[in-house]
XYZ file of C-alpha atoms in Angstrom:
574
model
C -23.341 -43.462 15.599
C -22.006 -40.295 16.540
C -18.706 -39.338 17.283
C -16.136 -36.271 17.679
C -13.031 -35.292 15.944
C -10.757 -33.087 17.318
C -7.814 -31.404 14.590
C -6.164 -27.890 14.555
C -8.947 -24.778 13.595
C -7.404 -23.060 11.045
C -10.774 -20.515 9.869
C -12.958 -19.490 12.713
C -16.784 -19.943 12.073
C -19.293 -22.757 12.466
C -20.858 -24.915 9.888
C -23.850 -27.338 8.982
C -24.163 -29.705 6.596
C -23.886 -32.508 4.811
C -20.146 -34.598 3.889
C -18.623 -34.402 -0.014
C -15.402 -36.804 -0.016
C -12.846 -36.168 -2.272
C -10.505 -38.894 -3.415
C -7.585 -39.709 -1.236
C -4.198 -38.200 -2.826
C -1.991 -40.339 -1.379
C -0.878 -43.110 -4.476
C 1.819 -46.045 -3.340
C 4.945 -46.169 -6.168
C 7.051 -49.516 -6.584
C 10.113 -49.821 -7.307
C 11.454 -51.611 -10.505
C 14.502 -52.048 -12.410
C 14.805 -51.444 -16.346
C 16.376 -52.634 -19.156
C 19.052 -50.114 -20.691
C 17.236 -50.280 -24.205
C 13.575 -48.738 -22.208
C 15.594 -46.089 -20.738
C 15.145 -43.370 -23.213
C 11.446 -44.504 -23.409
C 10.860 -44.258 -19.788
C 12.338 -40.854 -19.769
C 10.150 -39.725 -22.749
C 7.554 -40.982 -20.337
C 8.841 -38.593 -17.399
C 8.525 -35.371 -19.925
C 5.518 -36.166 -21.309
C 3.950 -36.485 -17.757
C 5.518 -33.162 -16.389
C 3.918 -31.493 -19.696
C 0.084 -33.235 -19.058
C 0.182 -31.577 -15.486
C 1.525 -28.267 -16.795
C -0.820 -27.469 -19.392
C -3.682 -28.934 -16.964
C -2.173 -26.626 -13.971
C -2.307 -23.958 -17.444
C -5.527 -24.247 -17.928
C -6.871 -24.088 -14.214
C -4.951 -21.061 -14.136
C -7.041 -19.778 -16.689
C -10.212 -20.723 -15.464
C -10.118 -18.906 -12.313
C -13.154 -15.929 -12.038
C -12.611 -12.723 -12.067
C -13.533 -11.994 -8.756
C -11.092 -14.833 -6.894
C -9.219 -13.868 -3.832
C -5.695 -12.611 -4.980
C -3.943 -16.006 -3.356
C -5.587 -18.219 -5.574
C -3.297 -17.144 -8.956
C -0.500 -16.920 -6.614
C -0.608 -20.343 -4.960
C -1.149 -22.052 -8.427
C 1.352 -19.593 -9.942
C 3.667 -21.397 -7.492
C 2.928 -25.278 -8.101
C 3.655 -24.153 -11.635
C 6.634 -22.906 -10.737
C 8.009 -26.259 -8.706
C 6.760 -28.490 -11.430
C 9.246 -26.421 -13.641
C 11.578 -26.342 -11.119
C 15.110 -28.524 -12.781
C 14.863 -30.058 -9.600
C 11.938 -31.786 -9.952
C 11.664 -32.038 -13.630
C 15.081 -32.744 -14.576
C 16.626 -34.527 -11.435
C 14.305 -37.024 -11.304
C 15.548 -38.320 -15.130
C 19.057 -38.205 -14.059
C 17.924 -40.878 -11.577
C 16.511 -43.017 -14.151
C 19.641 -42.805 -16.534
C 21.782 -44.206 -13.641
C 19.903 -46.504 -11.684
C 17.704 -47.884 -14.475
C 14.518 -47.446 -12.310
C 10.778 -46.337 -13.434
C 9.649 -42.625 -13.598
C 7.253 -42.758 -10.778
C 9.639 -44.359 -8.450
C 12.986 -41.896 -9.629
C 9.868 -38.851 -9.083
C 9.279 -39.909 -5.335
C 12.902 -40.071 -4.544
C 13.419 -36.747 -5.215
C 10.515 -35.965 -3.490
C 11.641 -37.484 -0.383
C 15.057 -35.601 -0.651
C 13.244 -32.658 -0.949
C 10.901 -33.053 1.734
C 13.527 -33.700 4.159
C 15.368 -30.270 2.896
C 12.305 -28.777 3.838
C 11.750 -30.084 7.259
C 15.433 -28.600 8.589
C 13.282 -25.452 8.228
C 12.689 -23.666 11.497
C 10.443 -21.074 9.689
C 6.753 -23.009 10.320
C 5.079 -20.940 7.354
C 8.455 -21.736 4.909
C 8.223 -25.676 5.988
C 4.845 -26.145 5.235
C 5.883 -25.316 1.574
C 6.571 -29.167 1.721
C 3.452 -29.795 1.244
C 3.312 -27.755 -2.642
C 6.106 -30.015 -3.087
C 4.275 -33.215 -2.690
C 1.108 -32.071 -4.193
C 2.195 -31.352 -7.563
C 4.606 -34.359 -7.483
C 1.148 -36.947 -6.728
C 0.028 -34.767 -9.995
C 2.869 -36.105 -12.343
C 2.685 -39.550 -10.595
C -1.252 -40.331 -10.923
C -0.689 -39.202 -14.881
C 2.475 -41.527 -14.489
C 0.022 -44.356 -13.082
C -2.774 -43.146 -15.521
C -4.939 -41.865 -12.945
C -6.516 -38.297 -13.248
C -4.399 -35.279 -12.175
C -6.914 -33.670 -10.396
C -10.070 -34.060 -8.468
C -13.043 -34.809 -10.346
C -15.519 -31.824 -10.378
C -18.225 -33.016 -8.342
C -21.956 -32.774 -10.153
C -25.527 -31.493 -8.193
C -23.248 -30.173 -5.203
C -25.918 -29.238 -2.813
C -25.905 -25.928 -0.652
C -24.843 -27.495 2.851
C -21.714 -29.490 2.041
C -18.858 -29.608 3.412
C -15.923 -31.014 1.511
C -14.161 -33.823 3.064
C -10.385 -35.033 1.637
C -7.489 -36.357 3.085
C -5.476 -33.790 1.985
C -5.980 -30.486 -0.835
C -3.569 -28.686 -3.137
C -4.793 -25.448 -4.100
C -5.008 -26.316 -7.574
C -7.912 -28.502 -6.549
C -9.401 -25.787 -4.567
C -9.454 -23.984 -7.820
C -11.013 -26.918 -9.596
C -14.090 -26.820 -6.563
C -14.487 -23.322 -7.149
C -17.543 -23.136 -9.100
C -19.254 -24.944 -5.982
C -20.115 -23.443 -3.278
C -19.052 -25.676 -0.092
C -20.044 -23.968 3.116
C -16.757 -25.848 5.162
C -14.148 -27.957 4.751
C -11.555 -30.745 6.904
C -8.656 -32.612 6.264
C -6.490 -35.516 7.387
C -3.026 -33.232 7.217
C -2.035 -29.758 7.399
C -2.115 -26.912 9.670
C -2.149 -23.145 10.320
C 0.361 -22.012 8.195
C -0.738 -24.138 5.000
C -1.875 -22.554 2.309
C -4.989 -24.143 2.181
C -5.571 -22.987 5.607
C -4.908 -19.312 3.923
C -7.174 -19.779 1.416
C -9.869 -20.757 4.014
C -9.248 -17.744 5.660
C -9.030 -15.446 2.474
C -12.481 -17.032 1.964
C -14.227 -16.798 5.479
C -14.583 -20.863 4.819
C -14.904 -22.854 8.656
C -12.012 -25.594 8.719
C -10.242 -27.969 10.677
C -7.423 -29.406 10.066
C -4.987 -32.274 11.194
C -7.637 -34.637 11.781
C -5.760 -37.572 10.735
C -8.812 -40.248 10.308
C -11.410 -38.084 9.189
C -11.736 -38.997 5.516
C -11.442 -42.649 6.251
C -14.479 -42.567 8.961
C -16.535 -40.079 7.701
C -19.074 -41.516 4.793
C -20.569 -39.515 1.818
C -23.304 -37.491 2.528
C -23.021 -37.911 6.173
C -24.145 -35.547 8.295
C -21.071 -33.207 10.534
C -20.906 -29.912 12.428
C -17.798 -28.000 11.632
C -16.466 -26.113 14.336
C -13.070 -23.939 13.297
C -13.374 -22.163 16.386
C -12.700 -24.817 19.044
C -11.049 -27.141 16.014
C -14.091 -29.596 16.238
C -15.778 -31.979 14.018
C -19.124 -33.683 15.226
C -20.094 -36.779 12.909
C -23.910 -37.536 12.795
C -24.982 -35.297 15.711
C -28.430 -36.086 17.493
C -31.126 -33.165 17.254
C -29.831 -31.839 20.475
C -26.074 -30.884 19.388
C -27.314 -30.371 16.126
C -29.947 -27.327 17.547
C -27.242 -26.360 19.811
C -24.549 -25.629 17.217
C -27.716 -23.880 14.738
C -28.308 -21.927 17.930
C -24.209 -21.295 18.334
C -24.211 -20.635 14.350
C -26.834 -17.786 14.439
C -24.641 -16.433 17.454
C -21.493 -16.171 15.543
C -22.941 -14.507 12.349
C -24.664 -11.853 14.680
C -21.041 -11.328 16.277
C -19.250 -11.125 13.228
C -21.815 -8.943 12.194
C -21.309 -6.830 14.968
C -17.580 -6.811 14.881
C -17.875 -5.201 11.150
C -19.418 -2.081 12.700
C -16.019 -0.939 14.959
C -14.338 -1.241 11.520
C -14.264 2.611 11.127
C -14.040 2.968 15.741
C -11.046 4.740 16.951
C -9.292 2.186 19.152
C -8.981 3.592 22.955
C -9.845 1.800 25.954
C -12.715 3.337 28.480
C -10.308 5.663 30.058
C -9.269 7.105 26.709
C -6.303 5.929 26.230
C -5.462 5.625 22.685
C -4.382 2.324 20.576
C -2.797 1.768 17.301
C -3.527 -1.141 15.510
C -1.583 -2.259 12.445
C -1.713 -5.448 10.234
C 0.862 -7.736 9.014
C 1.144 -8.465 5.510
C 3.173 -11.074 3.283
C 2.451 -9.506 -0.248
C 1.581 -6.226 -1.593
C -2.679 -7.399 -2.273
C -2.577 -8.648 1.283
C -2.927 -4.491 1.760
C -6.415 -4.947 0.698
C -7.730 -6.451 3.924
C -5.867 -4.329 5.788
C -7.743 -1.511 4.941
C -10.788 -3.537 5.352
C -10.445 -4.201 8.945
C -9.791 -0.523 9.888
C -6.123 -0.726 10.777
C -4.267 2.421 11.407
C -0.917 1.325 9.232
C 1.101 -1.741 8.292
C 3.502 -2.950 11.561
C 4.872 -5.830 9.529
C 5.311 -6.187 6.007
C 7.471 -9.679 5.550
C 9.546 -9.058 2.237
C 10.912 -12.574 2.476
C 7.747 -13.541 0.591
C 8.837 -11.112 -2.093
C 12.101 -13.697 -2.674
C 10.127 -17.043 -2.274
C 8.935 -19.435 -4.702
C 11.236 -18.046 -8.119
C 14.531 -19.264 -9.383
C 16.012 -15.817 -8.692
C 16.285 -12.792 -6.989
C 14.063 -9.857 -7.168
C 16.007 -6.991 -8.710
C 16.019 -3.856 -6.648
C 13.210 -2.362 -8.819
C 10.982 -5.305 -8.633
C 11.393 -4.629 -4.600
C 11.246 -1.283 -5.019
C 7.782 -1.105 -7.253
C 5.952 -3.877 -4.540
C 6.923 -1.704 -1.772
C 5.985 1.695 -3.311
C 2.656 0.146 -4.194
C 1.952 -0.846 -0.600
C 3.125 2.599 0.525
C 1.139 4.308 -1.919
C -1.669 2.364 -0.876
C -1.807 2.833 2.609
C -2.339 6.999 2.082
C 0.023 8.191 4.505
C -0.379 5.402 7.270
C 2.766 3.947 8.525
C 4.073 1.159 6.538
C 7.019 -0.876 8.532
C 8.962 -3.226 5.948
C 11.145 -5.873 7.322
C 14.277 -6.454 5.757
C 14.916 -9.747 4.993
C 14.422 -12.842 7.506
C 15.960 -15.865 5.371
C 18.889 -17.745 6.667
C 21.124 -21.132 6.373
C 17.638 -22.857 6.855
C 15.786 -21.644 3.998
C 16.342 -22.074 0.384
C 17.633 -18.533 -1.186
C 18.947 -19.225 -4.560
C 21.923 -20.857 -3.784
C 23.126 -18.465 -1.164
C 23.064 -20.329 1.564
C 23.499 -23.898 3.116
C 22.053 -26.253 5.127
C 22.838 -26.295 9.043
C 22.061 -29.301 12.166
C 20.654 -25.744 13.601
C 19.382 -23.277 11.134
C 17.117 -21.401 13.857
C 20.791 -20.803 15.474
C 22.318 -19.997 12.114
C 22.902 -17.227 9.542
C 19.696 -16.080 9.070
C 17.989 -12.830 8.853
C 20.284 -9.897 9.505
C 23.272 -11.851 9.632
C 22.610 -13.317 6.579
C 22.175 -9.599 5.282
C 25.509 -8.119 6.483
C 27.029 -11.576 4.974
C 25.406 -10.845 2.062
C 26.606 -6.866 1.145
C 25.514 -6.925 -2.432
C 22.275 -9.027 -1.391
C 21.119 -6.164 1.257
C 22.201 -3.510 -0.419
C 19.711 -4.048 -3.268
C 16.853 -4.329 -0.853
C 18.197 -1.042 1.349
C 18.217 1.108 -1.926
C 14.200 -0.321 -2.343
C 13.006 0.225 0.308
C 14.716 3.997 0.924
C 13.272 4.711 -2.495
C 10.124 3.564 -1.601
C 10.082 5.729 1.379
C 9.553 8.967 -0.836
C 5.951 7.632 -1.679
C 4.926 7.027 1.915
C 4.996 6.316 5.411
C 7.840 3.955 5.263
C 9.682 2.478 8.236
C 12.417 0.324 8.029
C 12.552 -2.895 11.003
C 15.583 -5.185 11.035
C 15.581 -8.274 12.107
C 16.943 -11.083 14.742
C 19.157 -8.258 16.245
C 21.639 -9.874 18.888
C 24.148 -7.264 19.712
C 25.182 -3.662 19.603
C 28.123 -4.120 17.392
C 25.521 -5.554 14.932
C 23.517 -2.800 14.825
C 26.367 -0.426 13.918
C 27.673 -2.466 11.014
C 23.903 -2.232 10.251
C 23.203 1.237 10.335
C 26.600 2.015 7.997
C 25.156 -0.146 5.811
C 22.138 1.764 5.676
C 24.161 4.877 5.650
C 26.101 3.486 2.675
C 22.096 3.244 0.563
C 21.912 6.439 1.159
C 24.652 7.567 -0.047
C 24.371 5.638 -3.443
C 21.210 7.091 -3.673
C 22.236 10.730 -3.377
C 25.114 9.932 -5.752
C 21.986 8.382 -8.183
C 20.141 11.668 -7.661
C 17.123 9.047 -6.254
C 14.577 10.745 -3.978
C 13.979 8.912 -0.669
C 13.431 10.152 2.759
C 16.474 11.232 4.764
C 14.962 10.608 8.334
C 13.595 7.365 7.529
C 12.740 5.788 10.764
C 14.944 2.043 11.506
C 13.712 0.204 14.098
C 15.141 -3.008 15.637
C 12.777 -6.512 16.664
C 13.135 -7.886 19.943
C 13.429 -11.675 19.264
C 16.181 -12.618 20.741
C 16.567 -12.691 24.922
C 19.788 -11.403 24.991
C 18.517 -8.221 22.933
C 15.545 -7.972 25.160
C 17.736 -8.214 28.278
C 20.042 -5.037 25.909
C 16.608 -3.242 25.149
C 17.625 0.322 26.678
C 20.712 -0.085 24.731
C 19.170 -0.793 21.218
C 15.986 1.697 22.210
C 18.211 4.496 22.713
C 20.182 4.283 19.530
C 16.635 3.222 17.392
C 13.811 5.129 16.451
C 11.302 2.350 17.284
C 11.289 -1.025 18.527
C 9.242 -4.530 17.734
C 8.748 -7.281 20.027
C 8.482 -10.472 17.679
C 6.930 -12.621 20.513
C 7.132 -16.071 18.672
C 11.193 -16.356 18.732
C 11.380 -14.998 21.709
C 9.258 -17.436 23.337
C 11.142 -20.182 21.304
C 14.435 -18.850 21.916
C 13.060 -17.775 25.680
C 12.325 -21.589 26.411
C 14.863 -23.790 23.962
C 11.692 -24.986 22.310
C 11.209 -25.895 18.909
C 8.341 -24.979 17.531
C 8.318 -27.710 15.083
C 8.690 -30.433 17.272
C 5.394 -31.960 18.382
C 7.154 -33.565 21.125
C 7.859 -30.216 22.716
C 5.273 -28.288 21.233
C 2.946 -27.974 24.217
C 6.045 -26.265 26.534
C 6.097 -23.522 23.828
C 3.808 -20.787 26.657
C 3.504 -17.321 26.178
C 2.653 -16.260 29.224
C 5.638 -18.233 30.961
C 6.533 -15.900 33.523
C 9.966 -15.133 32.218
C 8.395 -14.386 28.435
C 6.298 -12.068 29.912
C 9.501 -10.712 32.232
C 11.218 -9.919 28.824
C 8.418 -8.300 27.010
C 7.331 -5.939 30.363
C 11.178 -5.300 30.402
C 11.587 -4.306 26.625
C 8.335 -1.818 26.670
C 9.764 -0.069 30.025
C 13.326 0.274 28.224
C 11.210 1.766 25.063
C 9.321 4.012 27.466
C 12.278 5.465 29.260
C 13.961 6.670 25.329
C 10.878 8.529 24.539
C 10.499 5.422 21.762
C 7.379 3.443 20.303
C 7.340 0.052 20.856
C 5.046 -2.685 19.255
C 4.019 -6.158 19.117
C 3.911 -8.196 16.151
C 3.997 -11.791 17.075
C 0.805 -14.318 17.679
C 0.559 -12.703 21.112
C -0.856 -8.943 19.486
C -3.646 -10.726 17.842
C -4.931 -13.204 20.533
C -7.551 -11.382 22.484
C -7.307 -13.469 25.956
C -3.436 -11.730 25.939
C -4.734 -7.890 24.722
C -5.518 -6.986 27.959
C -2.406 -8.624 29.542
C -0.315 -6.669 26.771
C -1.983 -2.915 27.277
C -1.339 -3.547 31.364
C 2.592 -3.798 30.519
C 2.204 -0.467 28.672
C 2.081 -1.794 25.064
C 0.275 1.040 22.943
C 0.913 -0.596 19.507
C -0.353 -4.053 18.354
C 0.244 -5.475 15.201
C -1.229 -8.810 13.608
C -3.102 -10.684 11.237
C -5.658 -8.683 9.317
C -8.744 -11.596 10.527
C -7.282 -10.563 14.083
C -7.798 -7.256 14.083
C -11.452 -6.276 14.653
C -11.741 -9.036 17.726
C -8.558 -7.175 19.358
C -10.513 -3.881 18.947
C -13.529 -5.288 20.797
C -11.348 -6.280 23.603
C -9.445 -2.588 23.753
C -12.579 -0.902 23.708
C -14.073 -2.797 27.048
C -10.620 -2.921 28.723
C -9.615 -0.106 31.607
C -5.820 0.775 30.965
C -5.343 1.395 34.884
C -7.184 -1.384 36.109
C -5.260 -3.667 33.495
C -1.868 -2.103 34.896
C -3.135 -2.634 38.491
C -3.403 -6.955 37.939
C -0.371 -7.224 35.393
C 2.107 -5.868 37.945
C 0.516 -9.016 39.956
C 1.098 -11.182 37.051
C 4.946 -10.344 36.577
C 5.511 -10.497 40.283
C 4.125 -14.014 40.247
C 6.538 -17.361 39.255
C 3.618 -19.541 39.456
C 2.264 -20.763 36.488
C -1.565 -21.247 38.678
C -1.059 -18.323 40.074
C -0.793 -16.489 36.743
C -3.770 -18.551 35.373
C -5.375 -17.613 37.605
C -4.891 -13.904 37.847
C -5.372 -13.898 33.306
C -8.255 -15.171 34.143
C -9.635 -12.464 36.482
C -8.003 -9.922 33.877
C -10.590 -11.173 31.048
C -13.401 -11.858 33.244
């Protein structure tokens, strides 16, 4: 019988073929209470258990080809890391010591605790790390249990399948490298996974956040996998199933075409020119960059460069990964992003928990409360800036005072760097992001005393509408084209126009092609987004009229009627 699946698409593309399951990861722990004289025996258990999974992580690590995407070292590189982690592999046994209870069920606990840490996160990509967390700890617990650590390679994998598990660690993708599956779904997960980033590294079709689908689907069934739209069809009849080859052919013919505006200068019909940057994480994210034609880097998160390590990077660590990005890029603008961690997010012990971490010392006020902290990163990147392009964009501004104690920071860098006889540039351009309303509602204030500006779109709708992004109970009020969002960004790119300053996008908004046209009406010249985004975004510029684009947005913002403005989007992307 046939039947339809709907989940989160998290790699665009359609597939065919035929349904590989993988075991379900999910292992139930009970609970029982030990004798004081088995107590050092169950914690000789607990060690020996951590070491089975790190020299089998070990050896994955060493198996994977040469020619791997760059993410697959690094996400195994960090479930190594937790696993070795004192919280995890020494917390646990202090558990055991006190309340006399087994290693699996003392390994869970901490878990839990863990898990809970992680969802006070308001960061979506930094609360997903929960999920690392749990993989490697249902590792240690099915060697605990005496159950295999990782997914059995599958034999005679044929050409069409499509893997099929309730949930995978990267680690296991590793493991199901050698075959080639054309798709893959899962029970859990979502956009900011890093499974889902592997799928996209590896142009793999996936859905996500089906919840059932392992449990309904049977081997070697057949489904359609449609990332796109987020679909999964179970045993189609011959009608779907030629529909979605015909759909298939259609999108590798697109893509195909899409490949060719690669080296295209972006300007719309009535020449008027567009910049399109990417946003990166790491310095190899640089790679596909390049690959998609962009014209510079807009946003170049160096939070990433502080995650997943039990310490800081030094200055020269930060200093050599920005350098090599800079270098890279060949005299393209490279905008780095000083650092957006708060109360919320785990940073070494800096910082604490908070009931409202999205409200709380986070990015730049973290930074000015942390002197020595920023300072370290200021010096890198100003360094860096003598190889390159480099701009400088600060984070989560809020007020003008802010900026100033800001900008003598920056002057105090400099200063240590002359004093170090350092090269760096001297008229480094700092920009400010517009993420907060009350800073878009202040934009001629901060444009006039910035060189740029950057409109982060996604906490400024969240902070725009009280919404939490995190909460699915809310989650479909989070709209970007709610007519006061779209009041703040029009207002921001006027205020940027009026200084004589750039302006850019670099939230989901720049690389969603139903808004591109909306965004180039308000008199945005400057997108910047995820690499995959890029070349679709193009496509759009190129068959979009700047003035007739200005002519229906200024009918857009005049409108407070969420039909109304349907309705006119609609007749801007027909």
């Amino acid at each position: 019988m046939s039947f339809t699946l709907h989940g989160v698409g998290v790699s665009s593309g359609i597939a065919i073929g035929h349904a590989r399951l993988a075991s379900h990861t999910r292992l139930e722990v009970a609970h029982y209470v030990l004798q004081k004289a088995h107590i050092a025996e169950e914690l000789e258990r607990f060690d020996a258990a951590i070491d089975t999974v790190r020299a089998e992580m070990s050896l994955l690590r060493g198996q994977i080809p040469a020619n791997a995407p760059a993410e697959l070292p690094a996400f195994l590189d960090m479930h190594l890391m937790i696993l070795n982690d004192s919280m995890l592999s020494q917390a646990p046994k202090a558990l055991i010591e006190v309340q006399q209870c087994n290693a699996e069920w003392a390994l869970t606990q901490q878990m839990e605790l863990l898990v809970a840490q992680f969802n006070e996160i308001d960061d979506p990509y930094l609360r997903e790390r929960k999920t690392d967390v749990v993989q490697v700890v249902e590792r240690v617990v099915k060697v605990l249990l005496g159950h295999p650590g990782h997914l059995p390679l599958l034999e005679d994998t044929r050409e069409d399948c499509i893997l099929v598990a309730h949930d995978l660690s990267p680690a296991d993708m590793i493991a199901f490298k050698r075959q080639q599956f054309v798709a893959f779904i899962t029970d859990v997960g979502g956009a900011t996974s890093h499974t889902a980033i592997l799928a996209r590294s590896l142009n793999i079709p996936s859905v996500m956040a089906l919840h059932n689908a392992r449990a309904l689907i049977r081997e070697h069934e057949m489904i359609i996998v449609d990332g796109d739209q987020g679909v999964v069809i179970v045993d189609p009849d011959e009608t779907v199933l030629e529909e979605y080859r015909l759909r298939q052919n259609q999108w590798k013919i697109e893509h195909q075409k899409l490949k060719r505006l690669t080296r295209n200068r972006a300007a719309t019909l009535d020449g008027v020119a567009v910049e399109l940057h990417g946003n990166i994480e790491l310095p190899q994210d640089v790679v596909a960059v390049k690959e998609a034609g962009a014209t510079g880097i807009g946003l170049f998160r160096s939070e990433f460069l502080f995650m997943n390590r039990a310490d800081l990077p030094t200055e020269d660590e930060q200093f050599e990964a920005y350098r090599e990005v800079a270098e890279a890029m060949n005299g393209m603008p490279v905008t780095i992003r000083t650092l957006d961690l708060g109360a919320d997010k785990p940073l070494a012990g800096l910082t604490s928990a908070t009931l409202n971490p999205a409200l709380g010392l986070r990015a730049i006020r973290l930074c000015l409360a942390e002197p020595k902290l920023f300072r370290a990163q200021l010096r890198a990147i100003l360094r860096a800036s003598h190889f390159g392009r480099v701009r400088m964009l600060i984070p989560m501004l809020s007020s003008l005072s802010e900026l100033r104690q800001t900008l003598h920071v920056i002057a105090l860098a400099k200063a240590s760097l002359v004093a170090d006889g350092l090269a760096f540039d001297a008229a480094m351009p700092v920009g400010g992001m517009i993420e907060i309303p009350a800073a878009a509602l202040a934009a001629q204030a901060f444009a006039e005393q910035m060189d740029f500006l950057s409109i982060g779109t996604n906490d400024l709708i969240q902070y725009t509408l009280a919404i939490d992004r995190a909460d699915d109970t809310v989650a479909h009020l989070y709209d970007p084209i709610h007519p006061a969002v779209l009041q703040l960004i029009s207002m921001t790119i006027r205020a940027a126009e009026k200084a004589g300053k750039s302006v850019s996008v670099c939230g989901e908004m720049a690389g969603d092609p139903y808004l591109t046209r909306l965004l180039l009406g308000m008199g945005l010249r400057n997108y910047s987004m995820q690499p995959a985004s890029l070349l679709t975004v193009k496509q759009k510029i190129l068959k979009s009229n700047s003035v007739e684009a200005a002519s229906l947005v200024s009918k857009i913002l005049k409108s407070a009627e969420p039909d109304k403005v349907q309705s006119l989007l609609a007749r801007l992307n027909a």
